[in-house]
Amino acid sequence: MAATTTKSNTYTVNNVAPSVSSVYLQSTNDITLNYKFEDEIVASTTATISDNNGCTDIQSATGTIYWSGATGLYDCAQDDDDCYPIAAVNCSAVAGSCAGPSTASMTYICTTTLAFHALPTDNSTGNPNVDTYWLGAIKGFDEALSGVGTSSAEINDVMTGDALDVTDLAIAYGSITANTDSGTNNATTTVVNYGNSPLDVGFRGTDMTRSPTGWIAAAEQKYSTSSVTYGSLAWTLASTSPELYRDIEADRPTTAQEYISDDIYWGINIPSGKLSGTYSGINTFYSQLDNDGW
């Protein structure tokens, strides 16, 4: 007499750590920053996260955008100069990239903003970081395990950007009689570094005019980075192109809170015979990389 026997079998599916591949920073484009007090530039890193338990097993991701010389590399500590960890809340799966549990892979994107002073790595003149670069990293998580991947080396640079602001609305010489100069009474303008490089400044001005008639040549104005008498001021204001660049003390900022500035001291001579009245003109300030100031 035959008997029917049934047996139950139990199978355990092991959890496998996710793997991360095809990591790209800013779609392989170089990064041009905005300037101080402008909205920070948005930057992102993307990656394919794969899990042999299926893409639905992938729970979340975190990211990092970082300089290749940062301490700890993708595990670096937050520093707006060279390291931007990106929390899971700012990383998301690309819609439709996980087709279902039978598919292993999906795409994640992690997004942050970069400060105006982030370390430049391009080949701008004198840049000591020209042989370094920026990278993106993404770490994928399932319910218990994780895996990480980084973008390819020597692809992405943060570009050098020089910029300035002059905090003063006018160069106020006050009242000076004809056939005299400003002596020790210097007018002052403050130049602030708004970029991510050391700064030199170019100067050019127009002749000053009086309504309805009268003028004072731009070359009667002199300026310097030191407060001295008119005759000892270092430079004469140019009125024709090109503007003349001067080496001021304005290093590369390393934090958003740093106020990197230098004062420019101005004086003027009023030649004999000039009519009394108010004279006005325009002095223009130009930014330029200080290539020996790194």
PDB file of N, CA and C in Angstrom, residues 148-200:
ATOM      1  N   VAL A 148      29.905  51.870  -1.789  1.00  0.00           N
ATOM      2  CA  VAL A 148      30.234  53.228  -2.182  1.00  0.00           C
ATOM      3  C   VAL A 148      31.015  53.216  -3.489  1.00  0.00           C
ATOM      4  N   GLY A 149      30.879  54.292  -4.253  1.00  0.00           N
ATOM      5  CA  GLY A 149      31.642  54.468  -5.480  1.00  0.00           C
ATOM      6  C   GLY A 149      31.986  55.930  -5.661  1.00  0.00           C
ATOM      7  N   THR A 150      33.046  56.215  -6.403  1.00  0.00           N
ATOM      8  CA  THR A 150      33.480  57.590  -6.646  1.00  0.00           C
ATOM      9  C   THR A 150      33.612  57.847  -8.142  1.00  0.00           C
ATOM     10  N   SER A 151      33.570  59.122  -8.499  1.00  0.00           N
ATOM     11  CA  SER A 151      33.724  59.499  -9.903  1.00  0.00           C
ATOM     12  C   SER A 151      35.175  59.338 -10.336  1.00  0.00           C
ATOM     13  N   SER A 152      35.395  59.388 -11.623  1.00  0.00           N
ATOM     14  CA  SER A 152      36.742  59.224 -12.164  1.00  0.00           C
ATOM     15  C   SER A 152      37.608  60.438 -11.844  1.00  0.00           C
ATOM     16  N   ALA A 153      38.901  60.178 -11.663  1.00  0.00           N
ATOM     17  CA  ALA A 153      39.841  61.237 -11.327  1.00  0.00           C
ATOM     18  C   ALA A 153      40.138  62.119 -12.535  1.00  0.00           C
ATOM     19  N   GLU A 154      40.567  63.348 -12.236  1.00  0.00           N
ATOM     20  CA  GLU A 154      41.096  64.288 -13.226  1.00  0.00           C
ATOM     21  C   GLU A 154      40.090  64.656 -14.310  1.00  0.00           C
ATOM     22  N   ILE A 155      38.818  64.706 -13.946  1.00  0.00           N
ATOM     23  CA  ILE A 155      37.788  65.121 -14.903  1.00  0.00           C
ATOM     24  C   ILE A 155      37.236  66.493 -14.549  1.00  0.00           C
ATOM     25  N   ASN A 156      36.871  66.693 -13.281  1.00  0.00           N
ATOM     26  CA  ASN A 156      36.168  67.908 -12.874  1.00  0.00           C
ATOM     27  C   ASN A 156      37.090  68.891 -12.164  1.00  0.00           C
ATOM     28  N   ASP A 157      37.080  70.135 -12.628  1.00  0.00           N
ATOM     29  CA  ASP A 157      37.760  71.226 -11.935  1.00  0.00           C
ATOM     30  C   ASP A 157      36.737  72.228 -11.426  1.00  0.00           C
ATOM     31  N   VAL A 158      37.051  72.854 -10.296  1.00  0.00           N
ATOM     32  CA  VAL A 158      36.384  74.088  -9.903  1.00  0.00           C
ATOM     33  C   VAL A 158      37.210  75.227 -10.488  1.00  0.00           C
ATOM     34  N   MET A 159      36.550  76.119 -11.201  1.00  0.00           N
ATOM     35  CA  MET A 159      37.247  77.163 -11.944  1.00  0.00           C
ATOM     36  C   MET A 159      37.588  78.353 -11.048  1.00  0.00           C
ATOM     37  N   THR A 160      38.692  79.004 -11.370  1.00  0.00           N
ATOM     38  CA  THR A 160      39.086  80.228 -10.682  1.00  0.00           C
ATOM     39  C   THR A 160      38.191  81.378 -11.133  1.00  0.00           C
ATOM     40  N   GLY A 161      37.722  82.158 -10.168  1.00  0.00           N
ATOM     41  CA  GLY A 161      36.916  83.333 -10.488  1.00  0.00           C
ATOM     42  C   GLY A 161      37.370  84.531  -9.676  1.00  0.00           C
ATOM     43  N   ASP A 162      37.762  85.613 -10.341  1.00  0.00           N
ATOM     44  CA  ASP A 162      38.150  86.827  -9.621  1.00  0.00           C
ATOM     45  C   ASP A 162      37.014  87.834  -9.688  1.00  0.00           C
ATOM     46  N   ALA A 163      36.752  88.474  -8.565  1.00  0.00           N
ATOM     47  CA  ALA A 163      35.667  89.463  -8.492  1.00  0.00           C
ATOM     48  C   ALA A 163      35.925  90.366  -7.297  1.00  0.00           C
ATOM     49  N   LEU A 164      35.378  91.564  -7.364  1.00  0.00           N
ATOM     50  CA  LEU A 164      35.554  92.509  -6.266  1.00  0.00           C
ATOM     51  C   LEU A 164      34.294  93.331  -6.055  1.00  0.00           C
ATOM     52  N   ASP A 165      34.243  93.947  -4.901  1.00  0.00           N
ATOM     53  CA  ASP A 165      33.231  94.962  -4.625  1.00  0.00           C
ATOM     54  C   ASP A 165      33.934  96.132  -3.959  1.00  0.00           C
ATOM     55  N   VAL A 166      33.468  97.327  -4.251  1.00  0.00           N
ATOM     56  CA  VAL A 166      33.965  98.527  -3.584  1.00  0.00           C
ATOM     57  C   VAL A 166      32.853  99.013  -2.673  1.00  0.00           C
ATOM     58  N   THR A 167      33.142  99.071  -1.380  1.00  0.00           N
ATOM     59  CA  THR A 167      32.076  99.339  -0.411  1.00  0.00           C
ATOM     60  C   THR A 167      31.661 100.799  -0.366  1.00  0.00           C
ATOM     61  N   ASP A 168      32.470 101.689  -0.895  1.00  0.00           N
ATOM     62  CA  ASP A 168      32.183 103.123  -0.801  1.00  0.00           C
ATOM     63  C   ASP A 168      31.471 103.615  -2.056  1.00  0.00           C
ATOM     64  N   LEU A 169      30.504 104.471  -1.877  1.00  0.00           N
ATOM     65  CA  LEU A 169      29.739 104.993  -3.000  1.00  0.00           C
ATOM     66  C   LEU A 169      30.488 106.089  -3.752  1.00  0.00           C
ATOM     67  N   ALA A 170      31.427 106.745  -3.087  1.00  0.00           N
ATOM     68  CA  ALA A 170      32.133 107.859  -3.726  1.00  0.00           C
ATOM     69  C   ALA A 170      33.528 107.991  -3.124  1.00  0.00           C
ATOM     70  N   ILE A 171      34.413 108.623  -3.882  1.00  0.00           N
ATOM     71  CA  ILE A 171      35.728 109.025  -3.376  1.00  0.00           C
ATOM     72  C   ILE A 171      35.589 110.496  -2.999  1.00  0.00           C
ATOM     73  N   ALA A 172      35.458 110.750  -1.726  1.00  0.00           N
ATOM     74  CA  ALA A 172      35.087 112.088  -1.253  1.00  0.00           C
ATOM     75  C   ALA A 172      36.341 112.887  -0.889  1.00  0.00           C
ATOM     76  N   TYR A 173      36.728 113.789  -1.786  1.00  0.00           N
ATOM     77  CA  TYR A 173      37.914 114.601  -1.543  1.00  0.00           C
ATOM     78  C   TYR A 173      37.616 115.821  -0.679  1.00  0.00           C
ATOM     79  N   GLY A 174      36.353 116.199  -0.573  1.00  0.00           N
ATOM     80  CA  GLY A 174      36.007 117.377   0.200  1.00  0.00           C
ATOM     81  C   GLY A 174      36.328 118.657  -0.555  1.00  0.00           C
ATOM     82  N   SER A 175      36.554 119.745   0.180  1.00  0.00           N
ATOM     83  CA  SER A 175      36.815 121.062  -0.423  1.00  0.00           C
ATOM     84  C   SER A 175      38.315 121.338  -0.442  1.00  0.00           C
ATOM     85  N   ILE A 176      38.827 121.635  -1.626  1.00  0.00           N
ATOM     86  CA  ILE A 176      40.254 121.927  -1.801  1.00  0.00           C
ATOM     87  C   ILE A 176      40.363 123.153  -2.701  1.00  0.00           C
ATOM     88  N   THR A 177      41.185 124.093  -2.323  1.00  0.00           N
ATOM     89  CA  THR A 177      41.320 125.310  -3.122  1.00  0.00           C
ATOM     90  C   THR A 177      42.276 125.084  -4.286  1.00  0.00           C
ATOM     91  N   ALA A 178      42.142 125.944  -5.298  1.00  0.00           N
ATOM     92  CA  ALA A 178      43.029 125.852  -6.459  1.00  0.00           C
ATOM     93  C   ALA A 178      44.479 126.083  -6.040  1.00  0.00           C
ATOM     94  N   ASN A 179      45.386 125.444  -6.775  1.00  0.00           N
ATOM     95  CA  ASN A 179      46.824 125.545  -6.548  1.00  0.00           C
ATOM     96  C   ASN A 179      47.270 124.869  -5.248  1.00  0.00           C
ATOM     97  N   THR A 180      46.466 123.911  -4.769  1.00  0.00           N
ATOM     98  CA  THR A 180      46.851 123.103  -3.605  1.00  0.00           C
ATOM     99  C   THR A 180      46.458 121.651  -3.880  1.00  0.00           C
ATOM    100  N   ASP A 181      46.958 120.768  -3.035  1.00  0.00           N
ATOM    101  CA  ASP A 181      46.549 119.368  -3.136  1.00  0.00           C
ATOM    102  C   ASP A 181      45.973 118.909  -1.807  1.00  0.00           C
ATOM    103  N   SER A 182      45.565 117.652  -1.765  1.00  0.00           N
ATOM    104  CA  SER A 182      44.870 117.137  -0.585  1.00  0.00           C
ATOM    105  C   SER A 182      45.794 116.861   0.589  1.00  0.00           C
ATOM    106  N   GLY A 183      47.098 116.953   0.386  1.00  0.00           N
ATOM    107  CA  GLY A 183      48.031 116.783   1.494  1.00  0.00           C
ATOM    108  C   GLY A 183      47.924 115.411   2.137  1.00  0.00           C
ATOM    109  N   THR A 184      47.712 115.405   3.445  1.00  0.00           N
ATOM    110  CA  THR A 184      47.568 114.137   4.185  1.00  0.00           C
ATOM    111  C   THR A 184      46.114 113.711   4.321  1.00  0.00           C
ATOM    112  N   ASN A 185      45.195 114.493   3.773  1.00  0.00           N
ATOM    113  CA  ASN A 185      43.763 114.187   3.911  1.00  0.00           C
ATOM    114  C   ASN A 185      43.319 113.229   2.804  1.00  0.00           C
ATOM    115  N   ASN A 186      43.696 111.983   2.942  1.00  0.00           N
ATOM    116  CA  ASN A 186      43.358 110.991   1.926  1.00  0.00           C
ATOM    117  C   ASN A 186      41.888 110.595   1.989  1.00  0.00           C
ATOM    118  N   ALA A 187      41.267 110.479   0.814  1.00  0.00           N
ATOM    119  CA  ALA A 187      39.983 109.780   0.716  1.00  0.00           C
ATOM    120  C   ALA A 187      40.283 108.276   0.681  1.00  0.00           C
ATOM    121  N   THR A 188      39.330 107.466   1.115  1.00  0.00           N
ATOM    122  CA  THR A 188      39.572 106.020   1.223  1.00  0.00           C
ATOM    123  C   THR A 188      38.469 105.235   0.541  1.00  0.00           C
ATOM    124  N   THR A 189      38.860 104.200  -0.200  1.00  0.00           N
ATOM    125  CA  THR A 189      37.908 103.209  -0.702  1.00  0.00           C
ATOM    126  C   THR A 189      38.373 101.835  -0.235  1.00  0.00           C
ATOM    127  N   THR A 190      37.411 100.970   0.078  1.00  0.00           N
ATOM    128  CA  THR A 190      37.720  99.612   0.528  1.00  0.00           C
ATOM    129  C   THR A 190      37.323  98.624  -0.556  1.00  0.00           C
ATOM    130  N   VAL A 191      38.296  97.826  -1.008  1.00  0.00           N
ATOM    131  CA  VAL A 191      38.071  96.799  -2.025  1.00  0.00           C
ATOM    132  C   VAL A 191      37.950  95.455  -1.319  1.00  0.00           C
ATOM    133  N   VAL A 192      36.851  94.730  -1.592  1.00  0.00           N
ATOM    134  CA  VAL A 192      36.596  93.435  -0.953  1.00  0.00           C
ATOM    135  C   VAL A 192      36.713  92.330  -2.000  1.00  0.00           C
ATOM    136  N   ASN A 193      37.397  91.247  -1.648  1.00  0.00           N
ATOM    137  CA  ASN A 193      37.558  90.102  -2.544  1.00  0.00           C
ATOM    138  C   ASN A 193      36.278  89.276  -2.552  1.00  0.00           C
ATOM    139  N   TYR A 194      35.611  89.184  -3.709  1.00  0.00           N
ATOM    140  CA  TYR A 194      34.351  88.448  -3.855  1.00  0.00           C
ATOM    141  C   TYR A 194      34.528  87.124  -4.603  1.00  0.00           C
ATOM    142  N   GLY A 195      35.771  86.761  -4.924  1.00  0.00           N
ATOM    143  CA  GLY A 195      35.995  85.550  -5.699  1.00  0.00           C
ATOM    144  C   GLY A 195      36.703  84.474  -4.902  1.00  0.00           C
ATOM    145  N   ASN A 196      37.232  83.472  -5.616  1.00  0.00           N
ATOM    146  CA  ASN A 196      37.934  82.366  -4.951  1.00  0.00           C
ATOM    147  C   ASN A 196      39.413  82.336  -5.320  1.00  0.00           C
ATOM    148  N   SER A 197      39.967  83.512  -5.592  1.00  0.00           N
ATOM    149  CA  SER A 197      41.388  83.617  -5.925  1.00  0.00           C
ATOM    150  C   SER A 197      41.965  84.841  -5.227  1.00  0.00           C
ATOM    151  N   PRO A 198      43.304  84.893  -5.084  1.00  0.00           N
ATOM    152  CA  PRO A 198      43.911  86.153  -4.647  1.00  0.00           C
ATOM    153  C   PRO A 198      43.660  87.226  -5.706  1.00  0.00           C
ATOM    154  N   LEU A 199      43.641  88.491  -5.258  1.00  0.00           N
ATOM    155  CA  LEU A 199      43.103  89.557  -6.104  1.00  0.00           C
ATOM    156  C   LEU A 199      44.110  90.672  -6.332  1.00  0.00           C
ATOM    157  N   ASP A 200      44.241  91.075  -7.576  1.00  0.00           N
ATOM    158  CA  ASP A 200      44.828  92.360  -7.942  1.00  0.00           C
ATOM    159  C   ASP A 200      43.712  93.246  -8.491  1.00  0.00           C
TER     160      ASP A 200
END
